[in-house]
Structures are given as C-alpha cells and as structure tokens.
C-alpha cells in the first residue's frame, strides 16, 4: 500500500485537431417559417436512387423469380396491382396511437403547452399501422410482427419493399431493401491518427454532489491511482461530454398540471425554470478542474439548457463563466448535437442520444446498438425527425442523411455500454453506445488508432 | 523536513479532529502545496498512528474480473480485502480520505467538501509540480486573460464597500442595468462596462452622465421608445451568440477575482430585479401625469423636442451615439435645482429619423395607449370565451 511511489512527470499528448461544424445554424439567418415537406422530399430524392440500386441487385426487374412469380418493379405506389409480386420505393410512416399529435392538442385546447413525450408510442402493437408512401399514395404494410421487429422500420426511412397487394391498399411485406451505403473515403491515407479520447455522457449534475464525479476528475487529471494510471491517462487528449450534463428539477406540481390540463396559460408557476442554478455552476467548476490539463468538448443533450430542436446548438456561453477565456479555443469547445468530428481523416459522428431514444418509442425491447446499426442501414441517423423529434426546418436539405460514413459513431445517454465493429458493404464502423455516468459510473476510452474501446468504471 | 512535517501534522489534527472535516489526499495536497504522492503517504502514516480516532477510505485501481479498468472507493479499511477480491489485478491501493470516527459523512458530503477546493487556473504550474499530468500548453493570450485577475484585485475591495445594490446592478450590466441606480450613483460609472465594445466612449460617460441623467429622472421611463427604435440591434446582439456579451463579460471577469463574490452576487440577483420591477411599476403613473400636463394642441416640434431629449437623457448607449450628432445644447436650471440639458430642435434631420415616436406622441398619449392595451385585453378575453 502506498509503496514505490516516486514522482514521475507525465505529459499529455496533444496532436489532435478536431474540425467541422455543419450542424451549427447561423443565428442571423435561421428561418422557422418553412414546411418540413422539403426535408422529406430531399431525403427521398437523395436516397431513392440508392435504394433502387440496391433493390435491383437484390430482386431485379422481371429477371428474378420467387415461387414461380416474376418480380417486377413498380415506379409508384399507385401502380401496384393486386396479387402481383412487386417492389416499390417509398418513405415509411408509422401511425401509432400515442404519437404526439398537434391536431388533437388543438382540439383539446392544449396546443400552447409543450406536450409530454410518452415513453412509448404504441401499446402491444395495438392500432399500430406502418405505411409506405410516395408522391402518389400510401399502402399499409402488413407483415408478421417478428419480421417487422427484425427489420426495424420507423417514420422517415426510405426503403424498398417487396411484396404483394393482398387487398386494396394493403401490401403484404416479404422483404426489405435499404439504400446502398455510401462508402467511407478509403482512398485518402486514412486512419493515421493516434491517441485516445474519452467519451462520457449523462453526468446529470444535480443538487447533491456526486463523489464519482470528483474521482473522475482526479483520475483524468492524473491525481488518482498510481503512475501507471497516470501514464494511461496521459494518452487521453480530449474529453467529449455527450449531453445531459445537467439534471433538471423534477417539478411534480407543474408536471401534474400539464398532465391534467388544468390550465393552458404559459405564465405563472408552470413557466418556472427547470434548472437549478447550482448545478449549472457545478458544471462550470467541473470544467475548470478538468481544463487545467485536458481539452474538453461539451455537447448539449435533451436535459441540458439548450434548444429543444435538433440539431441542438451549443450551450450558451454564460454557462461557462469561469472558463470564458478558454471558450472557442481548442481547450474548451461547445459543440452541437449531433456533431461531426474529423481527426486526421478519421471521421466521428456523435449524438447525445435523442435519435436512439426516439426510435425506442417505436418498438419494444431493442438494444441501442441494434438501432445504431439500423441507422447505418437506413443511411439516416435521425429519420424520426421532424415527425417525432423536434427539428429545425431545413430547406431542401437533410443533414441527417449520411452523405459520408463515419469511422466511429457514438451515441450518449444509453442504458448500458455497448461497442461493436460493424462491417457493412465494405465499410467498417465502430459503434459505441455510451452509458449514463450518473447511473453506471462508466465512461469510455476510444483508441483512435485501433478504434478499440475500453470502458472504465468508477464504483463507490 | 521535520519542521515542515510538523506543519502537516498540525494541519491534519486541526482539520480532522478540531474542525471535524474530512481530509482527502487531494485537498491535503492542494492546501499545503504537497506533491500528490507525498500527501497520500503522509495521510497513510497519520492514519496508521491514529487508527483509533480515524476512519480511512481507500482507492483501488486495477482490472476487474471482466478485464475492465475499474476504480473502486472503499469506505473502510475493513472492507478492503473484500473489495480487492473483486479485482483480477490490482495496480494500486492508496488512501483517499481520512475522517474522524466521531462523524459520519455520506459520499456526497465528502464530495461537497472536495468541491470547495477547486482548481485555480493561475496555479497550473504548481499542480504540475505536484504531480498532475502536464497538459498541452495554454496559449499566451489565454494566460494573459487569466493573469488579469490578479492586478485588479483592489478594485473588488472597493466594490465590496459599496452598498449591495450597486454591486448587483454592476453584475447585471451584461443584461439590464437599472438606469435609475446608475444615474443616482455616478460613482458606479467607473465600474460600468459599456455594452458597446468601444472603450473610449465608455470613458466619456462618467463626465456627462451625472448632469444629464439625474436631471430628469421622471422621464426615464420613456426608454421604451428608445427600445422601440432600436429593436433590431437588440435582437441581433442576442442572436449572434452574444459576441458582445463575451467581450463585456470577459472584461468584467477580469475585474473580479473571487468566484465566491461572484456567487454571492448571483444570489442577490433576484431581489435586485424585483426592486427594479417595482421602480418600473411606480414609473408609469409619473409618466402619464407628465403627459397630461402637455396640452393636446402642442405643436409637433415641441413634442419632438421633448422626445429627443428623452432619448438623450435616456440610455447610456443612446446617449453615446446621439451626442456627437447634436452639438447644440442648452443648459437650464429648473426650480428644483436640476440641470436640464436641452437639445435645440433640429428640424432638418431629426424629424426624419425620429418620425415614429412623434406620430404617437402627437395625440394625447395616455389615452391612445390605454385604449391600445384595453383593446388587446378585450381581444384576448374574447378569444378565451369563444374557445370555451
């Protein structure tokens, strides 16, 4: 105990440059008066060809047969004829009973308050309708549950469906083709990056001080543990905090008011802040303690005091009063959510988890990692925006469609740590599901050279 | 060595026994400027000698059974073996915290104690000497910003002596500053950082403000008009991720050393806003009564003059920008002994630039205003009823 401890000097490596800022919305020209239609249209335009490409190789058009029936391609959903095996391309739309519905809010007179997002949009698959639609029309998809569970479909995905119309407007689903994946740019002398970054999410700093956060701090700056720990930590160049740093108040009374629709005005008791100013200060102090020798990047999350709609814009400067001198230098960076990083050609995509959490409301019992894989299949990592996730109304653009594939894709604030190297259409993508630190005491170290991950647990 | 060791032992005994506070290796190292490893060692020795009086908690690092790196806090020496058994390989066990046996502390209480000893960015070199990982160098310009803190310490002292209210208003200068307060206490202007970035104009305020602002306190409420005139400015400022806030905040930051002071100021903010609101509420009647004195058939020019003046006396910002344009000023001393600075009417340029306000003030203002608000209220009421 406490033996053989000599002071050694350990220097933190500092080679990484992080770039990219495509999710930043210039505040002076944000426009909120647009319709979301153009986002969906753009998505369809971009992905349709890629889906067709994939479906053609999979099913062909009049060239392949299943059970003696020739498969043909239909250009429009309206062209589908009864009892004929065919495939069509369209956008999936899920009509689930508990999805938020502005029209019903207007009907009830509660459209002026922020609705509470349900924990699930459906109940035992009752009244759940999955449809595919294009410019011409809609068809209800009919298939057994296990098939739909295995091949996850949520609103906003662009896919090709193979099947037969068994009844007017009802399409029996047999197989799915996803868009052909865009490929990682392998021609560049890729992955010459080295070093490590630490990923953490869900600090949930609240009223009570969490000793684990103190230990985390001391560990990362090299005080806790011995020289081995110190040397290990010195390889960590940067810490990315992936959302939910702040624990909002639980204001039961106000929530009950909302639930019971007692009033519909936006003033008075209901409009009080969700945040405790102490926890905001604690976050600032935590950052000061880390910044003495570590670069820190902070992403906003669903609980943080940031905008509600995706892409969430960086947390406000005034939350970092103690560290203003570091702001927007590479020492302390305020990121958007989602965020793309580029480190020596290595591309990393990260979100704070809303995209995965929302898909979980569409289906029961599916792991975060499975949804992340589906994101890659769909070639869209937030298909449910703008349907069930608040989203900035982009015009003729959908930045959530993969225009390039990341080498690492991480998602914060999930139930547990999971990590897997996904190989998909000649691409290798490291998927990381980050646990909530406040619940597990775990954070993740990503090696940028090997793309291996390691989880570290702080236990009290 | 012995003498310094004495000092450390003394610190431990006072802190642990007398003050009944927990002492972690981190706090011990930071407080006495000891190397991290040294502080762990001393704490352990001290614990060995005073086992009867103290409880020690330990940190175990190593690999757990699943080959995951793990850090385990063990709250008591008796649990050490049990916890070590959970590890596949242990890389180190070191003391974390000593607590007097007389007191029971939860983990969050220990954390709360740890939080008090936060890092000071100007002491990074010391921490590095004491054994933290040496981080990437901080750029010169940032170091300067950190260093500014020290020389300006005396300024804080002065602030402290002033009544709380002033500090509060000073705090708020990034957002809203009560004009009343700042006008009544010209001395404050020394500390007031103009929201406008230019330092020269800020320095010119102290000289001018006392004479202009204090002269017509009753008119200050009309600031709404200036705000109406400059809505775009404000919005842009907000939208642009408050660039100006950064500047002014950093400057302010530079004049403050203690973050505790900062925190105190924060706490006071609410009450301050409250009083300011009160002032506001009290103001409208004054304004109205003032307006009623103006005859309805007042000539356009007169009203304008009145208006212009309001702009001049109103907000510091407005004043700064407006004054250079208008060199012709007349000073009058009214019956109350207030000095009134009046701008001579400038019919060629002024009416054009300030047309919107005159239009409103052309008619009996309070009547139109009232009807306006009444209309609004009625409309919303109607909506309310029609819904149900």
Coordinates of N, CA and C in Angstrom, one line a residue, chain A residues 60-252:
Chain A
X60 N -34.1 -7.4 -58.9 CA -34.2 -7.2 -60.3 C -35.5 -6.7 -60.7
X61 N -35.7 -6.5 -62.0 CA -37.0 -6.1 -62.6 C -37.3 -7.0 -63.7
X62 N -38.1 -8.0 -63.4 CA -38.5 -9.0 -64.4 C -37.5 -10.0 -64.7
X63 N -36.4 -10.1 -63.9 CA -35.4 -11.0 -64.1 C -35.3 -12.2 -63.1
X64 N -35.9 -11.9 -61.9 CA -35.8 -13.0 -60.9 C -37.2 -13.5 -60.6
X65 N -37.2 -14.7 -60.0 CA -38.5 -15.3 -59.7 C -38.5 -15.8 -58.3
X66 N -39.6 -15.7 -57.6 CA -39.8 -16.4 -56.3 C -41.1 -17.2 -56.5
X67 N -41.0 -18.5 -56.1 CA -42.1 -19.4 -56.2 C -42.8 -19.3 -57.6
X68 N -42.0 -19.2 -58.6 CA -42.6 -19.1 -60.0 C -43.2 -17.8 -60.3
X69 N -43.2 -16.8 -59.4 CA -43.7 -15.5 -59.8 C -42.5 -14.6 -60.1
X70 N -42.7 -13.8 -61.2 CA -41.6 -12.9 -61.6 C -41.7 -11.6 -60.7
X71 N -40.6 -11.1 -60.3 CA -40.6 -9.9 -59.5 C -40.5 -8.7 -60.5
X72 N -41.4 -7.8 -60.3 CA -41.3 -6.6 -61.2 C -41.2 -5.4 -60.3
X73 N -40.7 -4.3 -60.9 CA -40.5 -3.0 -60.2 C -41.7 -2.1 -60.5
X74 N -42.3 -1.5 -59.5 CA -43.3 -0.5 -59.7 C -42.8 0.8 -59.4
X75 N -43.0 1.8 -60.3 CA -42.4 3.1 -60.1 C -43.1 3.9 -59.0
X76 N -44.5 3.6 -58.9 CA -45.3 4.4 -58.0 C -46.1 3.4 -57.1
X77 N -46.4 3.8 -55.9 CA -47.3 3.0 -55.1 C -48.6 2.9 -55.7
X78 N -49.1 3.9 -56.4 CA -50.4 3.9 -57.1 C -50.5 2.8 -58.2
X79 N -49.3 2.4 -58.7 CA -49.3 1.5 -59.8 C -49.4 0.0 -59.4
X80 N -49.3 -0.2 -58.1 CA -49.3 -1.6 -57.6 C -50.6 -2.2 -58.0
X81 N -50.5 -3.4 -58.6 CA -51.8 -4.1 -58.9 C -51.9 -5.3 -58.0
X82 N -53.2 -5.7 -57.8 CA -53.5 -6.8 -56.9 C -52.8 -8.1 -57.2
X83 N -52.4 -8.8 -56.2 CA -51.8 -10.2 -56.4 C -50.7 -10.3 -57.3
X84 N -49.9 -9.2 -57.4 CA -48.7 -9.3 -58.3 C -47.5 -9.0 -57.4
X85 N -46.5 -9.8 -57.5 CA -45.3 -9.7 -56.8 C -44.5 -8.5 -57.3
X86 N -44.3 -7.5 -56.5 CA -43.5 -6.4 -57.0 C -42.8 -5.6 -55.9
X87 N -42.0 -4.7 -56.2 CA -41.4 -3.9 -55.2 C -41.5 -2.4 -55.5
X88 N -41.6 -1.6 -54.5 CA -41.8 -0.1 -54.6 C -40.8 0.6 -53.6
X89 N -40.5 1.8 -54.0 CA -39.7 2.6 -53.1 C -40.6 3.7 -52.5
X90 N -40.4 3.9 -51.2 CA -41.1 5.0 -50.6 C -40.6 5.3 -49.2
X91 N -41.3 6.2 -48.6 CA -41.0 6.6 -47.2 C -41.9 5.9 -46.2
X92 N -41.3 5.4 -45.2 CA -42.1 4.7 -44.2 C -42.8 5.7 -43.3
X93 N -44.0 5.5 -43.0 CA -44.7 6.3 -42.0 C -45.4 5.4 -41.0
X94 N -45.1 5.6 -39.7 CA -45.8 4.8 -38.7 C -46.9 5.6 -38.0
X95 N -48.1 5.1 -38.1 CA -49.2 5.8 -37.4 C -49.5 5.0 -36.1
X96 N -49.0 5.5 -35.0 CA -49.1 4.8 -33.7 C -50.0 5.7 -32.8
X97 N -50.7 5.0 -31.9 CA -51.8 5.7 -31.2 C -51.2 6.8 -30.3
X98 N -50.1 6.6 -29.7 CA -49.6 7.6 -28.7 C -48.6 8.6 -29.3
X99 N -48.5 8.6 -30.6 CA -47.7 9.7 -31.1 C -48.3 11.0 -30.8
X100 N -47.4 12.0 -30.6 CA -47.9 13.3 -30.4 C -48.6 13.9 -31.6
X101 N -49.7 14.5 -31.4 CA -50.5 15.0 -32.5 C -50.9 16.4 -32.2
X102 N -50.4 17.3 -33.0 CA -50.7 18.7 -32.8 C -52.2 19.0 -33.0
X103 N -52.8 18.2 -33.9 CA -54.2 18.5 -34.2 C -55.1 18.1 -33.0
X104 N -54.7 17.0 -32.4 CA -55.6 16.6 -31.2 C -55.3 17.6 -30.1
X105 N -54.1 18.2 -30.0 CA -53.8 19.2 -29.0 C -54.7 20.4 -29.2
X106 N -54.8 20.8 -30.5 CA -55.6 21.9 -30.8 C -57.1 21.7 -30.4
X107 N -57.5 20.5 -30.7 CA -58.9 20.1 -30.4 C -59.1 20.2 -28.9
X108 N -58.1 19.8 -28.1 CA -58.3 19.8 -26.6 C -58.0 21.2 -26.1
X109 N -57.4 22.1 -26.9 CA -57.1 23.4 -26.4 C -55.8 23.4 -25.7
X110 N -55.0 22.4 -25.9 CA -53.7 22.4 -25.1 C -52.5 22.6 -26.0
X111 N -52.7 23.2 -27.2 CA -51.7 23.3 -28.1 C -50.6 24.4 -27.8
X112 N -50.9 25.1 -26.7 CA -50.0 26.2 -26.3 C -49.0 25.7 -25.2
X113 N -49.1 24.5 -24.8 CA -48.1 24.0 -23.9 C -47.3 22.9 -24.5
X114 N -46.1 22.7 -24.0 CA -45.2 21.7 -24.6 C -45.7 20.3 -24.1
X115 N -46.1 19.4 -25.1 CA -46.7 18.1 -24.6 C -45.6 17.3 -24.0
X116 N -46.0 16.4 -23.2 CA -45.0 15.4 -22.6 C -44.9 14.2 -23.5
X117 N -43.6 14.0 -23.8 CA -43.4 12.9 -24.8 C -43.6 11.5 -24.1
X118 N -44.5 10.7 -24.7 CA -44.8 9.4 -24.0 C -43.5 8.5 -24.0
X119 N -43.5 7.5 -23.1 CA -42.4 6.6 -23.1 C -42.4 5.6 -24.2
X120 N -43.6 5.4 -24.8 CA -43.7 4.6 -26.0 C -44.9 5.1 -26.8
X121 N -44.8 5.0 -28.1 CA -45.8 5.4 -29.0 C -46.9 4.4 -29.2
X122 N -46.6 3.2 -28.8 CA -47.6 2.1 -29.1 C -47.7 1.2 -27.9
X123 N -48.8 0.5 -27.9 CA -49.1 -0.4 -26.8 C -49.4 -1.8 -27.3
X124 N -48.5 -2.7 -27.1 CA -48.6 -4.1 -27.6 C -49.0 -4.2 -29.1
X125 N -48.5 -3.3 -29.9 CA -48.8 -3.3 -31.3 C -50.3 -3.1 -31.6
X126 N -51.1 -2.7 -30.6 CA -52.5 -2.4 -30.9 C -52.6 -1.2 -31.7
X127 N -53.5 -1.2 -32.7 CA -53.8 0.0 -33.5 C -52.5 0.6 -34.2
X128 N -51.5 -0.2 -34.3 CA -50.3 0.4 -35.0 C -50.4 0.1 -36.5
X129 N -50.1 1.1 -37.2 CA -50.2 1.0 -38.7 C -48.9 1.5 -39.2
X130 N -48.2 0.6 -40.0 CA -47.0 1.1 -40.7 C -47.3 1.2 -42.2
X131 N -47.0 2.3 -42.7 CA -47.3 2.6 -44.1 C -46.1 2.9 -44.9
X132 N -46.2 2.7 -46.2 CA -45.2 3.3 -47.1 C -45.9 4.3 -48.0
X133 N -45.2 5.4 -48.2 CA -45.8 6.4 -49.1 C -44.9 7.0 -50.0
X134 N -45.3 7.5 -51.1 CA -44.6 8.3 -52.0 C -45.5 9.4 -52.5
X135 N -45.1 10.1 -53.6 CA -45.9 11.2 -54.0 C -47.3 10.8 -54.5
X136 N -47.4 9.5 -54.9 CA -48.7 9.1 -55.5 C -49.7 8.6 -54.5
X137 N -49.2 7.9 -53.4 CA -50.1 7.4 -52.5 C -49.5 6.6 -51.4
X138 N -50.3 5.9 -50.6 CA -49.9 5.2 -49.5 C -50.3 3.7 -49.6
X139 N -49.6 2.8 -49.0 CA -50.0 1.5 -48.8 C -49.7 1.0 -47.4
X140 N -50.7 0.3 -46.8 CA -50.4 -0.2 -45.5 C -49.6 -1.4 -45.5
X141 N -48.6 -1.5 -44.7 CA -47.7 -2.7 -44.8 C -48.3 -3.7 -43.8
X142 N -48.3 -4.9 -44.3 CA -48.8 -6.0 -43.5 C -47.8 -7.1 -43.4
X143 N -47.4 -7.4 -42.3 CA -46.4 -8.5 -42.1 C -46.4 -9.0 -40.7
X144 N -45.8 -10.1 -40.5 CA -45.9 -10.6 -39.1 C -44.9 -9.8 -38.3
X145 N -45.2 -9.8 -37.0 CA -44.5 -8.9 -36.1 C -43.0 -9.2 -36.0
X146 N -42.7 -10.5 -36.1 CA -41.3 -10.8 -35.9 C -40.5 -10.3 -37.1
X147 N -41.1 -10.2 -38.3 CA -40.4 -9.6 -39.4 C -40.2 -8.2 -39.2
X148 N -41.2 -7.5 -38.7 CA -41.1 -6.0 -38.5 C -40.2 -5.7 -37.3
X149 N -40.1 -6.6 -36.4 CA -39.2 -6.4 -35.3 C -37.7 -6.6 -35.7
X150 N -37.6 -7.6 -36.6 CA -36.2 -7.9 -37.1 C -35.7 -6.8 -38.0
X151 N -36.7 -6.3 -38.9 CA -36.3 -5.3 -39.8 C -37.0 -4.0 -39.4
X152 N -36.3 -3.3 -38.5 CA -36.9 -2.2 -37.9 C -37.2 -1.1 -38.9
X153 N -38.5 -0.6 -38.9 CA -38.9 0.5 -39.7 C -39.5 1.5 -38.9
X154 N -39.1 2.7 -39.0 CA -39.7 3.9 -38.4 C -40.0 5.0 -39.4
X155 N -40.8 5.9 -38.9 CA -41.1 7.0 -39.8 C -39.9 7.7 -40.4
X156 N -40.0 7.9 -41.7 CA -38.9 8.7 -42.3 C -37.8 7.9 -43.0
X157 N -37.9 6.6 -42.8 CA -36.9 5.7 -43.5 C -37.3 5.6 -45.0
X158 N -36.3 5.7 -45.9 CA -36.6 5.4 -47.3 C -36.1 4.0 -47.6
X159 N -37.1 3.2 -48.0 CA -36.7 1.8 -48.2 C -37.5 1.3 -49.5
X160 N -37.1 0.1 -50.0 CA -37.8 -0.6 -51.0 C -38.5 -1.8 -50.3
X161 N -39.8 -2.0 -50.7 CA -40.5 -3.1 -50.0 C -40.9 -4.1 -51.2
X162 N -40.6 -5.3 -50.9 CA -41.0 -6.4 -51.8 C -42.2 -7.1 -51.2
X163 N -43.3 -7.2 -52.1 CA -44.4 -7.9 -51.5 C -45.6 -8.0 -52.5
X164 N -46.7 -8.3 -52.0 CA -47.9 -8.5 -52.8 C -49.1 -7.7 -52.2
X165 N -49.8 -7.1 -53.1 CA -51.0 -6.4 -52.6 C -52.1 -7.5 -52.4
X166 N -52.5 -7.7 -51.1 CA -53.4 -8.8 -50.9 C -54.8 -8.3 -50.9
X167 N -55.0 -7.1 -50.7 CA -56.3 -6.5 -50.5 C -56.1 -5.0 -50.9
X168 N -57.1 -4.3 -51.3 CA -56.9 -3.0 -51.7 C -56.2 -2.1 -50.7
X169 N -55.1 -1.6 -51.0 CA -54.4 -0.7 -50.1 C -53.5 -1.4 -49.0
X170 N -53.6 -2.8 -49.0 CA -52.8 -3.5 -48.0 C -51.7 -4.3 -48.7
X171 N -50.5 -4.1 -48.3 CA -49.4 -4.7 -49.0 C -48.7 -5.7 -48.1
X172 N -48.7 -6.9 -48.5 CA -48.1 -8.0 -47.7 C -46.6 -7.9 -47.9
X173 N -45.8 -7.7 -46.8 CA -44.4 -7.4 -46.9 C -43.6 -8.7 -46.9
X174 N -42.7 -8.8 -47.8 CA -41.9 -10.1 -47.8 C -40.4 -9.8 -47.6
X175 N -40.0 -8.7 -48.1 CA -38.5 -8.4 -47.9 C -38.3 -6.9 -48.0
X176 N -37.2 -6.5 -47.5 CA -36.9 -5.0 -47.5 C -35.5 -4.8 -48.1
X177 N -35.4 -3.7 -48.9 CA -34.0 -3.3 -49.4 C -33.8 -1.9 -48.8
X178 N -32.6 -1.8 -48.3 CA -32.2 -0.5 -47.8 C -31.4 0.3 -48.8
X179 N -31.2 1.6 -48.6 CA -30.3 2.3 -49.6 C -28.9 1.7 -49.6
X180 N -28.3 1.8 -50.8 CA -26.9 1.4 -50.9 C -26.1 2.3 -50.1
X181 N -25.2 1.7 -49.3 CA -24.5 2.6 -48.4 C -23.4 3.4 -49.1
X182 N -23.3 4.6 -48.7 CA -22.3 5.4 -49.2 C -21.0 4.9 -48.6
X183 N -19.9 5.0 -49.3 CA -18.7 4.4 -48.8 C -17.8 5.4 -48.1
X184 N -17.0 4.8 -47.1 CA -16.1 5.7 -46.4 C -15.0 6.0 -47.4
X185 N -14.4 7.2 -47.3 CA -13.4 7.6 -48.3 C -12.1 6.9 -47.9
X186 N -11.9 5.8 -48.5 CA -10.7 5.0 -48.2 C -9.5 5.3 -49.0
X187 N -9.7 6.1 -50.1 CA -8.6 6.4 -50.9 C -7.6 7.3 -50.2
X188 N -8.1 8.2 -49.3 CA -7.1 9.0 -48.6 C -6.4 8.1 -47.6
X189 N -5.1 8.5 -47.4 CA -4.3 7.7 -46.5 C -4.9 7.7 -45.1
X190 N -6.0 7.0 -45.0 CA -6.8 7.1 -43.8 C -6.2 6.6 -42.5
X191 N -6.9 6.8 -41.5 CA -6.5 6.3 -40.1 C -5.0 6.4 -39.9
X192 N -4.5 7.6 -39.9 CA -3.2 7.8 -39.5 C -3.2 8.5 -38.1
X193 N -4.4 8.4 -37.5 CA -4.5 9.2 -36.3 C -4.1 8.2 -35.1
X194 N -3.6 8.8 -34.1 CA -3.3 8.0 -32.9 C -3.7 8.8 -31.7
X195 N -3.6 8.2 -30.6 CA -4.1 8.9 -29.4 C -5.4 8.4 -29.0
X196 N -5.9 8.9 -27.9 CA -7.1 8.4 -27.3 C -8.0 9.6 -27.0
X197 N -9.3 9.3 -27.0 CA -10.2 10.3 -26.5 C -11.2 9.7 -25.5
X198 N -11.6 10.4 -24.5 CA -12.5 9.9 -23.5 C -13.9 10.4 -23.9
X199 N -14.9 9.5 -23.7 CA -16.3 9.8 -24.0 C -17.1 9.6 -22.8
X200 N -17.9 10.6 -22.5 CA -18.7 10.4 -21.3 C -20.1 11.1 -21.6
X201 N -21.1 10.5 -21.0 CA -22.4 11.2 -21.1 C -23.2 11.0 -19.9
X202 N -24.2 11.9 -19.7 CA -25.1 11.7 -18.6 C -24.5 12.0 -17.2
X203 N -23.7 13.1 -17.1 CA -23.2 13.4 -15.8 C -24.3 13.7 -14.8
X204 N -25.4 14.3 -15.4 CA -26.6 14.6 -14.6 C -26.2 15.3 -13.3
X205 N -25.5 16.4 -13.3 CA -25.1 17.1 -12.1 C -26.4 17.7 -11.5
X206 N -26.6 17.3 -10.3 CA -27.8 17.8 -9.7 C -27.6 18.5 -8.4
X207 N -28.5 18.4 -7.5 CA -28.4 19.1 -6.2 C -27.3 18.6 -5.4
X208 N -27.2 17.3 -5.3 CA -26.2 16.6 -4.5 C -24.9 16.4 -5.3
X209 N -23.8 16.6 -4.5 CA -22.5 16.4 -5.2 C -22.3 14.9 -5.3
X210 N -21.8 14.5 -6.5 CA -21.5 13.1 -6.7 C -20.1 12.9 -6.6
X211 N -19.7 12.0 -5.6 CA -18.3 11.7 -5.4 C -17.6 11.1 -6.6
X212 N -18.4 10.4 -7.4 CA -17.8 9.7 -8.5 C -17.3 10.8 -9.5
X213 N -18.0 11.9 -9.6 CA -17.5 13.0 -10.5 C -16.2 13.5 -10.0
X214 N -16.1 13.6 -8.7 CA -14.8 14.1 -8.1 C -13.7 13.1 -8.4
X215 N -14.0 11.8 -8.3 CA -13.0 10.8 -8.6 C -12.6 10.8 -10.1
X216 N -13.6 11.0 -10.9 CA -13.4 11.0 -12.3 C -12.4 12.2 -12.7
X217 N -12.7 13.3 -12.1 CA -11.8 14.5 -12.3 C -10.4 14.2 -11.9
X218 N -10.3 13.6 -10.7 CA -8.9 13.4 -10.2 C -8.2 12.3 -11.0
X219 N -9.0 11.4 -11.5 CA -8.4 10.3 -12.3 C -7.9 10.9 -13.7
X220 N -8.8 11.7 -14.3 CA -8.4 12.2 -15.6 C -7.3 13.1 -15.6
X221 N -7.1 13.9 -14.5 CA -6.0 14.9 -14.5 C -4.8 14.2 -13.9
X222 N -4.9 13.0 -13.5 CA -3.7 12.2 -13.1 C -3.4 12.2 -11.6
X223 N -4.3 12.5 -10.8 CA -4.0 12.5 -9.3 C -4.4 11.2 -8.7
X224 N -5.4 10.6 -9.2 CA -5.9 9.3 -8.6 C -5.1 8.2 -9.2
X225 N -4.9 7.2 -8.3 CA -4.2 6.0 -8.8 C -2.7 6.2 -8.8
X226 N -2.0 5.3 -9.4 CA -0.5 5.4 -9.4 C 0.0 5.9 -10.7
X227 N 1.3 5.7 -10.9 CA 2.0 6.2 -12.1 C 1.5 5.5 -13.4
X228 N 1.1 4.2 -13.3 CA 0.5 3.5 -14.4 C -0.7 4.2 -14.9
X229 N -1.6 4.5 -13.9 CA -2.9 5.2 -14.2 C -2.6 6.5 -14.9
X230 N -1.6 7.2 -14.4 CA -1.2 8.5 -14.9 C -0.8 8.4 -16.3
X231 N 0.1 7.4 -16.6 CA 0.6 7.2 -17.9 C -0.5 6.9 -18.9
X232 N -1.4 6.0 -18.4 CA -2.6 5.6 -19.2 C -3.4 6.9 -19.6
X233 N -3.6 7.7 -18.6 CA -4.5 8.9 -18.8 C -3.8 9.9 -19.6
X234 N -2.5 9.9 -19.6 CA -1.8 11.0 -20.4 C -2.0 10.8 -21.9
X235 N -2.4 9.6 -22.3 CA -2.7 9.4 -23.7 C -4.1 10.0 -24.1
X236 N -4.9 10.2 -23.1 CA -6.2 10.8 -23.4 C -6.0 12.3 -23.8
X237 N -6.3 12.6 -25.0 CA -6.1 14.0 -25.4 C -7.3 14.9 -25.2
X238 N -8.4 14.3 -25.1 CA -9.6 15.1 -25.1 C -10.8 14.4 -24.4
X239 N -11.6 15.1 -23.8 CA -12.8 14.6 -23.2 C -14.0 15.1 -23.9
X240 N -14.9 14.2 -24.4 CA -16.1 14.7 -25.0 C -17.3 14.4 -24.1
X241 N -18.0 15.4 -23.7 CA -19.1 15.2 -22.8 C -20.4 15.2 -23.7
X242 N -21.0 14.0 -23.9 CA -22.0 13.8 -24.8 C -23.4 14.0 -24.2
X243 N -23.7 15.2 -23.8 CA -25.0 15.5 -23.4 C -25.5 15.2 -22.0
X244 N -26.5 15.8 -21.6 CA -27.1 15.6 -20.3 C -26.2 15.8 -19.1
X245 N -25.5 16.9 -19.1 CA -24.6 17.2 -18.0 C -25.4 17.7 -16.8
X246 N -26.5 18.3 -17.1 CA -27.3 18.9 -16.0 C -28.6 18.1 -15.7
X247 N -28.9 17.9 -14.5 CA -30.1 17.2 -14.1 C -31.2 18.3 -13.9
X248 N -32.2 18.2 -14.7 CA -33.3 19.2 -14.4 C -34.1 18.9 -13.2
X249 N -34.7 19.9 -12.6 CA -35.6 19.7 -11.5 C -36.7 18.8 -11.8
X250 N -37.1 18.1 -10.9 CA -38.4 17.4 -11.0 C -39.4 18.3 -10.4
X251 N -40.2 18.9 -11.2 CA -41.2 19.7 -10.7 C -42.6 19.0 -10.8
X252 N -42.9 18.3 -9.8 CA -44.0 17.4 -9.9 C -45.3 18.2 -10.1

